[in-house]
Short mmCIF file of C-alpha atoms in Angstrom, two decimals:
data_model
loop_
_atom_site.label_atom_id
_atom_site.label_comp_id
_atom_site.label_asym_id
_atom_site.label_seq_id
_atom_site.Cartn_x
_atom_site.Cartn_y
_atom_site.Cartn_z
CA MET A 128 -14.64 -25.29 24.15
CA ALA A 129 -11.20 -24.75 25.71
CA THR A 130 -9.01 -27.81 25.74
CA GLU A 131 -6.14 -28.54 28.09
CA THR A 132 -3.73 -27.02 25.58
CA ASP A 133 -5.70 -23.82 24.87
CA ILE A 134 -5.14 -21.89 28.06
CA ALA A 135 -5.34 -18.51 26.36
CA THR A 136 -8.98 -18.99 25.40
CA GLU A 137 -10.03 -18.85 29.05
CA VAL A 138 -11.83 -15.65 29.88
CA SER A 139 -9.38 -14.79 32.66
CA HIS A 140 -6.68 -14.14 30.11
CA PHE A 141 -8.69 -11.60 28.13
CA GLU A 142 -7.87 -8.91 30.67
CA SER A 143 -4.15 -9.36 30.06
CA LEU A 144 -4.49 -8.79 26.33
CA PRO A 145 -2.70 -5.69 24.99
CA ALA A 146 -4.81 -2.92 23.46
CA GLU A 147 -3.86 -3.80 19.88
CA ALA A 148 -4.45 -7.54 20.19
CA TRP A 149 -7.23 -7.17 17.61
CA LEU A 150 -4.50 -6.78 14.97
CA VAL A 151 -3.34 -10.36 15.49
CA ARG A 152 -4.75 -12.95 13.10
CA SER A 153 -5.49 -16.54 14.03
CA CYS A 154 -2.77 -19.21 14.16
CA GLU A 155 -4.37 -20.96 11.20
CA GLN A 156 -4.08 -17.80 9.11
CA PHE A 157 -0.43 -17.42 10.08
CA GLU A 158 0.15 -21.00 9.00
CA ALA A 159 -1.60 -20.36 5.69
CA GLU A 160 0.61 -17.31 5.03
CA LEU A 161 3.75 -19.30 5.89
CA LYS A 162 2.65 -22.12 3.62
CA GLU A 163 2.02 -19.71 0.75
CA CYS A 164 5.39 -18.07 1.31
CA ARG A 165 7.29 -21.36 1.17
CA ARG A 166 5.43 -23.38 -1.45
CA PRO A 167 6.92 -23.64 -5.00
CA LYS A 168 4.10 -21.68 -6.64
CA GLY A 169 4.47 -18.94 -4.06
CA ARG A 170 8.23 -18.85 -4.62
CA PHE A 171 7.69 -18.57 -8.37
CA HIS A 172 5.26 -15.69 -7.79
CA GLN A 173 7.86 -13.90 -5.62
CA TYR A 174 10.55 -14.34 -8.28
CA PHE A 175 8.19 -13.15 -11.04
CA ILE A 176 7.34 -9.99 -9.11
CA HIS A 177 10.43 -9.10 -7.06
CA GLY A 178 13.19 -10.98 -8.82
CA GLU A 179 14.15 -12.72 -5.58
CA LEU A 180 12.72 -15.07 -2.99
CA ALA A 181 10.98 -13.59 0.03
CA ASP A 182 12.17 -14.04 3.59
CA CYS A 183 9.56 -16.24 5.32
CA SER A 184 11.23 -16.25 8.75
CA GLN A 185 8.88 -13.64 10.20
CA TRP A 186 5.85 -15.78 9.36
CA ARG A 187 7.54 -18.81 10.97
CA GLU A 188 8.25 -16.83 14.11
CA ASP A 189 4.67 -15.57 14.19
CA VAL A 190 3.26 -19.11 13.93
CA ALA A 191 5.44 -20.20 16.85
CA ASN A 192 4.45 -17.17 18.94
CA CYS A 193 0.78 -17.67 18.13
CA TYR A 194 0.75 -21.21 19.41
CA ARG A 195 2.81 -20.22 22.43
CA TRP A 196 0.14 -17.65 23.29
CA ARG A 197 -2.72 -20.04 22.58
CA ARG A 198 -1.34 -22.90 24.66
CA LYS A 199 0.50 -21.13 27.47
CA ALA A 200 -0.89 -17.56 27.44
CA ASP A 201 2.68 -16.24 27.16
CA PRO A 202 2.40 -12.40 27.26
CA GLU A 203 5.77 -11.98 25.52
CA ALA A 204 4.54 -14.06 22.62
CA MET A 205 1.45 -11.85 22.29
CA ALA A 206 3.54 -8.69 22.49
CA ALA A 207 5.81 -9.99 19.72
CA LEU A 208 2.78 -10.83 17.59
CA VAL A 209 1.30 -7.36 18.03
CA GLU A 210 4.64 -5.81 17.11
CA SER A 211 4.93 -7.98 14.01
CA GLU A 212 1.40 -7.18 12.81
CA ARG A 213 1.90 -3.48 13.46
CA ALA A 214 5.13 -3.45 11.45
CA ARG A 215 3.43 -5.24 8.57
CA ARG A 216 0.53 -2.77 8.63
CA ASP A 217 2.87 0.23 8.81
CA ALA A 218 4.91 -1.00 5.83
CA ARG A 219 1.80 -1.41 3.71
CA LEU A 220 0.45 2.02 4.64
CA ALA A 221 3.85 3.67 4.12
CA ALA A 222 3.84 2.52 0.51
CA HIS A 223 0.33 3.93 0.10
CA ARG A 224 1.25 7.29 1.66
CA ALA A 225 4.41 7.50 -0.49
CA ASN A 226 2.19 7.81 -3.56
CA THR A 227 2.22 11.57 -4.02
CA VAL A 228 0.94 11.59 -7.60
CA TRP A 229 -2.36 12.80 -6.23
CA GLU A 230 -3.67 14.42 -3.04
CA SER A 231 -6.09 12.86 -0.61
CA ARG A 232 -9.66 14.06 -0.50
CA PRO A 233 -10.83 15.38 2.86
CA ALA A 234 -14.32 14.06 2.11
CA PRO A 235 -15.99 11.92 -0.58
CA PRO A 236 -16.79 13.63 -3.90
CA ASP A 237 -19.98 15.72 -3.98
CA GLY A 238 -23.04 14.02 -5.38
CA TRP A 239 -21.47 10.57 -5.23
CA ASN A 240 -24.68 8.76 -6.20
CA GLY A 241 -26.67 11.65 -7.61
CA PRO A 242 -29.57 11.24 -10.04
CA LEU A 243 -28.88 9.44 -13.31
CA PRO A 244 -29.85 10.75 -16.77
CA GLU A 245 -33.39 9.73 -17.66
CA HIS A 246 -32.52 6.93 -20.10
CA LEU A 247 -30.11 5.33 -17.61
CA GLU A 248 -32.58 5.68 -14.74
CA ARG A 249 -35.26 3.99 -16.81
CA LYS A 250 -32.86 1.15 -17.62
CA ARG A 251 -31.98 0.87 -13.95
CA GLN A 252 -35.61 0.60 -12.84
CA ASP A 253 -36.21 -2.26 -15.31
CA SER A 254 -33.03 -4.15 -14.44
CA PHE A 255 -32.65 -7.54 -12.75
CA LEU A 256 -30.19 -5.95 -10.31
CA HIS A 257 -32.76 -3.45 -9.10
CA ARG A 258 -35.32 -6.18 -8.66
CA MET A 259 -32.91 -8.39 -6.69
CA GLN A 260 -31.88 -5.43 -4.58
CA THR A 261 -35.50 -4.66 -3.72
CA GLU A 262 -36.18 -8.30 -2.83
CA ASP A 263 -33.04 -8.50 -0.67
CA ALA A 264 -34.01 -5.33 1.16
CA ALA A 265 -37.53 -6.65 1.76
CA ARG A 266 -36.13 -9.93 3.06
CA GLU A 267 -33.81 -8.09 5.46
CA ARG A 268 -36.64 -5.96 6.77
CA GLU A 269 -38.70 -9.01 7.65
CA GLY A 270 -37.33 -10.33 10.90
CA SER A 271 -36.84 -14.02 11.74
CA ASP A 272 -40.23 -14.05 13.40
CA GLY A 273 -41.82 -12.93 10.14
CA ALA A 274 -42.80 -9.50 11.48
CA THR A 275 -42.36 -6.67 9.01
CA ALA A 276 -40.17 -3.89 10.40
CA PRO A 277 -40.79 -0.31 9.25
CA PRO A 278 -38.54 0.71 6.33
CA GLN A 279 -35.37 2.46 7.50
CA PRO A 280 -34.43 5.88 6.05
CA PRO A 281 -31.43 5.76 3.70
CA GLU A 282 -28.13 6.22 5.53
CA THR A 283 -26.09 9.34 4.86
CA PRO A 284 -22.70 8.08 3.64
CA GLN A 285 -20.07 8.68 6.27
CA ARG A 286 -16.34 8.14 6.06
CA ALA A 287 -15.17 5.81 8.85
CA GLN A 288 -12.80 7.51 11.26
CA CYS A 289 -10.17 4.81 11.08
CA VAL A 290 -10.10 4.28 7.32
CA VAL A 291 -6.82 4.71 5.45
CA GLN A 292 -6.52 8.11 3.76
CA MET B 31 -15.10 10.94 -20.07
CA ILE B 32 -15.06 7.20 -19.63
CA ILE B 33 -12.16 5.08 -18.45
CA ARG B 34 -11.97 2.26 -20.94
CA GLU B 35 -11.28 -1.17 -19.70
CA THR B 36 -9.27 -4.13 -20.72
CA VAL B 37 -8.31 -3.16 -24.21
CA SER B 38 -6.24 -6.17 -25.11
CA CYS B 39 -2.59 -5.53 -25.62
CA GLU B 40 -1.10 -7.07 -28.73
CA ALA B 41 2.14 -8.89 -28.05
CA MET B 42 5.19 -6.91 -29.03
CA PRO B 43 5.93 -8.10 -32.60
CA GLN B 44 9.72 -8.19 -32.31
CA SER B 45 10.94 -10.56 -29.62
CA ASP B 46 14.13 -8.60 -29.06
CA GLU B 47 12.37 -5.28 -28.77
CA LYS B 48 12.39 -4.22 -25.14
CA TYR B 49 9.79 -2.09 -23.49
CA GLY B 50 10.64 1.58 -23.76
CA SER B 51 13.13 1.26 -26.61
CA GLU B 52 13.01 3.54 -29.58
CA VAL B 53 10.32 2.48 -31.99
CA PRO B 54 9.34 4.02 -35.28
CA GLN B 55 6.75 6.73 -34.73
CA ASP B 56 4.27 5.46 -37.24
CA SER B 57 4.13 1.89 -35.94
CA ASP B 58 4.00 2.34 -32.21
CA LYS B 59 0.30 3.03 -31.70
CA ASP B 60 -1.26 -0.08 -33.20
CA LYS B 61 0.62 -2.49 -30.95
CA CYS B 62 -2.13 -1.97 -28.39
CA VAL B 63 -4.99 -3.06 -30.64
CA LYS B 64 -6.37 -6.58 -30.53
CA SER B 65 -8.44 -6.25 -33.65
CA GLU B 66 -9.79 -3.62 -35.93
CA PRO B 67 -12.82 -2.10 -34.29
CA HIS B 68 -16.13 -2.28 -36.05
CA ASP B 69 -17.44 0.63 -38.02
CA LEU B 70 -19.41 2.49 -35.46
CA LYS B 71 -23.14 2.60 -35.79
CA THR B 72 -23.28 5.52 -33.37
CA PRO B 73 -22.08 8.23 -33.34
CA PRO B 74 -21.70 8.71 -37.09
CA ALA B 75 -19.13 11.49 -36.84
CA GLU B 76 -16.21 9.18 -36.28
CA LYS B 77 -14.98 6.35 -38.46
CA LYS B 78 -12.07 4.41 -37.09
CA THR B 79 -9.33 2.55 -38.84
CA GLY B 80 -7.39 1.82 -35.70
CA ALA B 81 -7.90 2.53 -32.04
CA GLY B 82 -4.88 4.75 -31.85
CA ASP B 83 -4.66 6.44 -35.21
CA ASP B 84 -3.44 9.96 -35.71
CA LYS B 85 -6.90 11.32 -36.39
CA ARG B 86 -7.89 10.77 -32.77
CA ALA B 87 -4.76 12.45 -31.47
CA SER B 88 -5.09 15.46 -33.73
CA ASP B 89 -8.83 15.82 -33.14
CA ASN B 90 -8.56 15.31 -29.42
CA SER B 91 -8.80 18.96 -28.63
CA ALA B 92 -11.93 19.45 -30.73
CA LYS B 93 -13.68 16.17 -29.81
CA VAL B 94 -14.68 15.72 -26.20
CA ASP B 95 -16.20 12.21 -26.29
CA TYR B 96 -13.29 10.75 -24.27
CA GLY B 97 -14.21 7.23 -25.21
CA TYR B 98 -18.03 7.25 -25.19
CA ASP B 99 -18.07 6.15 -28.83
CA LEU B 100 -17.24 2.59 -27.79
CA TYR B 101 -20.18 2.56 -25.35
CA PRO B 102 -23.18 3.59 -27.47
CA GLU B 103 -25.75 3.05 -24.71
CA ARG B 104 -24.04 5.58 -22.44
CA GLN B 105 -25.59 8.50 -24.26
CA GLY B 106 -28.88 6.89 -25.15
CA GLY B 107 -27.77 5.13 -28.33
CA LYS B 108 -28.16 1.48 -29.18
CA TYR B 109 -25.64 -0.95 -30.62
CA LYS B 110 -26.97 -2.23 -33.96
CA PRO B 111 -25.30 -5.49 -34.97
CA SER B 112 -24.66 -6.43 -38.55
CA VAL B 113 -26.33 -9.49 -40.13
CA TRP B 114 -23.14 -11.49 -39.61
CA GLU B 115 -22.93 -10.49 -35.96
CA HIS B 116 -26.60 -11.23 -35.41
CA PHE B 117 -26.59 -14.75 -36.82
CA PHE B 118 -23.09 -16.01 -36.00
CA LEU B 119 -22.10 -14.12 -32.87
CA HIS B 120 -25.62 -13.89 -31.42
CA GLU B 121 -25.27 -10.16 -31.08
CA GLY B 122 -28.42 -8.15 -30.58
CA GLU B 123 -29.89 -10.51 -27.97
CA ASN B 124 -29.73 -7.61 -25.61
CA LEU B 125 -32.27 -8.66 -23.02
CA SER B 126 -30.89 -12.17 -22.66
CA ASP B 127 -27.30 -10.88 -22.47
CA GLN B 128 -28.30 -8.19 -20.01
CA ILE B 129 -29.97 -10.64 -17.62
CA THR B 130 -27.00 -13.04 -17.79
CA CYS B 131 -24.60 -10.17 -17.15
CA GLU B 132 -26.63 -8.84 -14.23
CA LYS B 133 -26.88 -12.29 -12.68
CA ASN B 134 -23.09 -12.54 -12.88
CA VAL B 135 -22.72 -9.10 -11.31
CA TYR B 136 -25.14 -10.05 -8.52
CA ASN B 137 -23.25 -13.28 -7.80
CA CYS B 138 -19.94 -11.42 -7.69
CA PHE B 139 -21.34 -8.86 -5.26
CA LYS B 140 -22.52 -11.66 -2.98
CA LYS B 141 -19.72 -14.22 -3.28
CA SER B 142 -16.50 -12.79 -4.66
CA HIS B 143 -13.95 -11.89 -1.98
CA GLY B 144 -12.24 -9.38 -4.26
CA VAL B 145 -15.45 -7.52 -5.02
CA LYS B 146 -16.62 -7.64 -1.39
CA LEU B 147 -13.28 -6.25 -0.21
CA MET B 148 -13.52 -3.36 -2.66
CA LEU B 149 -17.12 -2.68 -1.66
CA ALA B 150 -16.17 -2.61 2.01
CA ALA B 151 -13.28 -0.24 1.32
CA LEU B 152 -15.51 2.10 -0.66
CA LYS B 153 -18.26 2.05 1.95
CA ALA B 154 -15.76 2.80 4.72
CA SER B 155 -14.42 5.69 2.64
CA GLY B 156 -17.88 7.24 2.50
CA CYS B 157 -18.66 6.06 -1.05
CA PRO B 158 -21.16 3.23 -0.78
CA VAL B 159 -21.72 1.22 -3.97
CA ASP B 160 -25.31 0.55 -4.97
CA MET B 161 -25.51 -2.51 -7.19
CA SER B 162 -28.21 -1.21 -9.50
CA ARG B 163 -27.14 2.45 -9.45
CA ASN B 164 -23.39 2.00 -9.90
CA VAL B 165 -23.20 -0.96 -12.29
CA SER B 166 -24.68 -1.04 -15.77
CA CYS B 167 -24.61 -3.98 -18.18
CA GLU B 168 -24.49 -2.66 -21.74
CA THR B 169 -23.56 -3.70 -25.24
CA CYS B 170 -20.24 -2.21 -26.27
CA GLU B 171 -17.78 -2.37 -29.11
CA HIS B 172 -15.74 -5.56 -29.01
CA ILE B 173 -12.38 -4.02 -28.21
CA VAL B 174 -13.49 -3.15 -24.70
CA THR B 175 -14.83 -5.39 -21.96
CA GLY B 176 -15.89 -2.72 -19.51
CA GLY B 177 -15.26 0.79 -18.26
CA TYR B 178 -15.77 3.34 -15.53
CA ASP B 179 -17.81 6.47 -16.24
CA PRO B 180 -17.00 9.10 -13.58
CA SER B 181 -19.64 11.52 -14.90
CA THR B 182 -22.47 9.20 -13.84
CA ASN B 183 -20.32 7.20 -11.39
CA GLN B 184 -21.12 3.91 -13.07
CA ILE B 185 -19.16 0.82 -13.90
CA VAL B 186 -20.02 -0.44 -17.37
CA VAL B 187 -19.81 -4.18 -17.94
CA CYS B 188 -19.93 -5.14 -21.62
CA GLN B 189 -22.57 -7.86 -21.67
CA ASN B 190 -21.73 -8.93 -25.23
CA VAL B 191 -18.06 -9.49 -24.42
CA ALA B 192 -17.94 -10.52 -20.76
CA ARG B 193 -20.20 -13.54 -20.66
CA LYS B 194 -18.63 -15.54 -17.83
CA GLU B 195 -18.73 -14.82 -14.11
CA ASN B 196 -14.94 -14.89 -13.64
CA VAL B 197 -14.50 -12.34 -16.43
CA VAL B 198 -17.18 -10.11 -14.88
CA GLN B 199 -15.41 -10.46 -11.53
CA GLY B 200 -12.13 -9.24 -13.02
CA ILE B 201 -13.84 -6.26 -14.64
CA LEU B 202 -15.65 -5.33 -11.44
CA VAL B 203 -12.52 -5.42 -9.27
CA HIS B 204 -10.57 -3.43 -11.85
CA GLU B 205 -13.20 -0.72 -12.17
CA LEU B 206 -13.81 -0.61 -8.43
CA ILE B 207 -10.14 0.28 -8.03
CA HIS B 208 -10.69 3.30 -10.31
CA MET B 209 -13.76 4.12 -8.28
CA PHE B 210 -11.79 3.81 -5.03
CA ASP B 211 -9.11 6.15 -6.35
CA PHE B 212 -11.78 8.64 -7.42
CA CYS B 213 -13.47 8.40 -4.02
CA THR B 214 -10.39 8.82 -1.82
CA LYS B 215 -8.06 10.97 -3.91
CA LYS B 216 -8.37 14.14 -5.98
CA VAL B 217 -8.12 12.25 -9.25
CA ASN B 218 -8.51 14.24 -12.43
CA PHE B 219 -9.05 11.73 -15.24
CA ALA B 220 -8.14 14.39 -17.80
CA ASN B 221 -4.67 14.51 -16.25
CA LEU B 222 -2.55 11.88 -18.01
CA GLU B 223 -0.38 11.24 -14.95
CA HIS B 224 -3.42 10.58 -12.78
CA LEU B 225 -4.89 8.31 -15.44
CA ALA B 226 -1.58 6.45 -15.76
CA CYS B 227 -1.36 5.99 -12.00
CA THR B 228 -4.85 4.54 -11.65
CA GLU B 229 -4.24 2.24 -14.60
CA ILE B 230 -0.92 1.09 -13.13
CA ARG B 231 -2.63 0.30 -9.84
CA ALA B 232 -5.49 -1.56 -11.52
CA ALA B 233 -3.15 -3.62 -13.73
CA ASN B 234 -0.85 -4.27 -10.75
CA LEU B 235 -3.64 -5.56 -8.51
CA THR B 236 -5.96 -7.36 -10.92
CA HIS B 237 -4.05 -8.42 -14.02
CA CYS B 238 -0.59 -9.54 -15.08
CA SER B 239 -0.44 -13.09 -13.86
CA TYR B 240 2.52 -14.98 -15.32
CA ILE B 241 0.33 -16.54 -18.03
CA SER B 242 -1.21 -13.24 -19.11
CA SER B 243 2.24 -11.69 -19.06
CA ILE B 244 3.44 -14.39 -21.46
CA MET B 245 0.44 -13.77 -23.70
CA GLN B 246 1.20 -10.09 -23.70
CA GLY B 247 4.80 -10.80 -24.65
CA ASP B 248 6.46 -9.45 -21.52
CA SER B 249 7.52 -12.79 -20.05
CA SER B 250 8.65 -16.14 -21.41
CA PRO B 251 9.76 -19.47 -19.91
CA ILE B 252 13.34 -18.14 -19.90
CA ASN B 253 12.50 -14.57 -18.95
CA ILE B 254 10.69 -14.54 -15.61
CA LYS B 255 12.66 -12.42 -13.17
CA ARG B 256 10.79 -9.23 -12.27
CA THR B 257 8.83 -9.24 -15.55
CA HIS B 258 5.61 -8.52 -13.69
CA GLN B 259 6.59 -4.83 -13.76
CA GLU B 260 7.03 -4.90 -17.53
CA CYS B 261 3.58 -6.41 -17.92
CA VAL B 262 2.02 -3.72 -15.71
CA LYS B 263 3.86 -0.90 -17.53
CA ASN B 264 2.85 -2.24 -20.94
CA LYS B 265 -0.77 -2.69 -19.93
CA ALA B 266 -0.99 0.79 -18.44
CA ALA B 267 0.67 2.35 -21.49
CA CYS B 268 -1.74 0.53 -23.81
CA SER B 269 -4.67 1.80 -21.76
CA LEU B 270 -3.38 5.35 -22.12
CA VAL B 271 -2.95 4.98 -25.87
CA ALA B 272 -6.47 3.64 -26.27
CA ALA B 273 -8.07 6.15 -23.91
CA ARG B 274 -6.39 9.33 -25.11
CA GLY B 275 -4.96 8.53 -28.51
CA ILE B 276 -1.45 9.59 -27.60
CA SER B 277 1.59 7.88 -29.07
CA LYS B 278 3.01 4.79 -27.39
CA ARG B 279 6.28 6.62 -26.77
CA GLU B 280 4.46 9.40 -24.92
CA ALA B 281 2.43 6.86 -22.97
CA VAL B 282 5.60 5.02 -21.99
CA ARG B 283 7.17 8.28 -20.83
CA ILE B 284 4.20 9.15 -18.65
CA VAL B 285 3.96 5.65 -17.19
CA ASP B 286 7.68 5.64 -16.36
CA LEU B 287 7.28 9.01 -14.64
CA VAL B 288 4.70 7.83 -12.10
CA PHE B 289 5.53 4.11 -11.97
CA PRO B 290 7.71 3.90 -8.83
CA GLN B 291 5.08 5.53 -6.62
CA CYS B 292 2.01 3.90 -8.10
CA TYR B 293 3.40 0.37 -8.38
CA GLY B 294 4.04 0.22 -4.65
CA ASP B 295 0.58 1.53 -3.69
CA LEU B 296 -1.50 -1.62 -3.14
CA GLU B 297 -4.49 -0.24 -1.26
CA PRO B 298 -7.11 -1.44 -0.58
CA ILE B 299 -6.24 -5.03 -1.53
CA GLY B 300 -2.78 -4.90 -0.01
CA ARG B 301 -1.08 -7.64 -1.99
CA ARG B 302 -0.48 -8.79 -5.54
CA VAL B 303 -2.77 -11.76 -5.61
CA ARG B 304 -1.46 -15.01 -7.06
CA ARG B 305 -3.92 -16.51 -9.51
CA ASN B 306 -5.79 -19.61 -8.28
CA SER B 307 -4.57 -19.09 -4.72
CA ASP B 308 -6.20 -18.20 -1.46
CA ASP B 309 -4.55 -14.76 -1.41
CA ILE B 310 -7.67 -12.74 -2.07
CA ARG B 311 -9.59 -14.51 0.70
CA ARG B 312 -6.80 -13.75 3.17
CA ALA B 313 -6.71 -10.14 1.97
CA TYR B 314 -10.46 -9.97 2.62
CA LEU B 315 -10.03 -11.44 6.11
CA GLU B 316 -7.52 -8.76 7.14
CA ARG B 317 -9.53 -5.80 5.86
CA HIS B 318 -10.57 -4.71 9.35
CA LYS B 319 -6.96 -3.73 10.16
CA TYR B 320 -7.21 -0.91 7.62
CA GLY B 321 -10.71 0.24 8.47
CA TYR B 322 -12.47 -1.49 5.58
CA VAL B 323 -15.47 -2.84 7.46
#
């Protein structure tokens, strides 16, 4: 329920959201990241890995902007948040793309979950995991009203369009 | 071939000996061995005196087992414990161990944020993981705790070594990283550089907390700054020695070659998780930004 201070949660403000607003995490998550960045154990972790202390100012700015958006629906605050999240995402993906030891696959390997050798398939059929999997699938097929839905055909694995390559 | 997992790295015996320094050729391999492996019950062709002895290196071209000897159940064999192992280590209780192991695996698949993040990343990459098809609890030799078998696309969890849920969780996340690399990149596990890179990434993302770095000999209370890298390099080099039987010097050379690129590649977890923190949960919560849903 929207309180007096949470103007941005009103439906009328959804239309003013930028296209990449889905990148922005909640204010509580920003606070958690800032806390982790500044706490002694977090500082020790930074020194152990990087040999220096991290700059937490961007997290602090993001927390402030997040609450400014939440309480006053400030579009500049939201724009700054989107920019910050995009920069963070780009930096992480740049490091991944800079790894040129190997090439990317255009598609998953052939026969990803092909048939197992006979002795392994026999072991699989007798396993606790297989039994639990069957029970979970049966439970999912039964709806909340107790009606049994027809079994669905197995999905053909597809690579999501937006996944990192 | 099978990617062996979590071969314990012996601490470097000389405290002033730095990683990558010149070491005598005949002593550098055994630094990666926790204990002498048992005489193998299967296959009979190979008798080990050390995980990295010269016999393995010289016979590597003729022998194509690539590590299956430590996982006897992979090729239909069965681990036969000695009398000592049976009565004092409770080895041979295969069914009981298997059910405990599978329960731990099931709980990790349902509850662990690290495992769920990896599963989401693999599914989004077109490589869905089937709990019963892709994970196998088996009895292995004691120097390994798990492995990844690309030929059958299965993660092996050593039920006689990994008896606790948190240990199983670590093995699963580590092996799922190998699986993720195999799914998304043209990884050739026979290529030492590729193997080194995937081991660097797995050690970087799932191991080498400060405490384990101290136990491995790469950090100390007065040597903390940037020693995480040394721990990752040492762990990856030890994995190469154990997997391929090459010398430690050669393993170090290969790890150094690919380290800068592979150390910075943190996908799909995206951060070096601090032990006992909320990092992995926050990494799981931001997975949608990278398509891992």
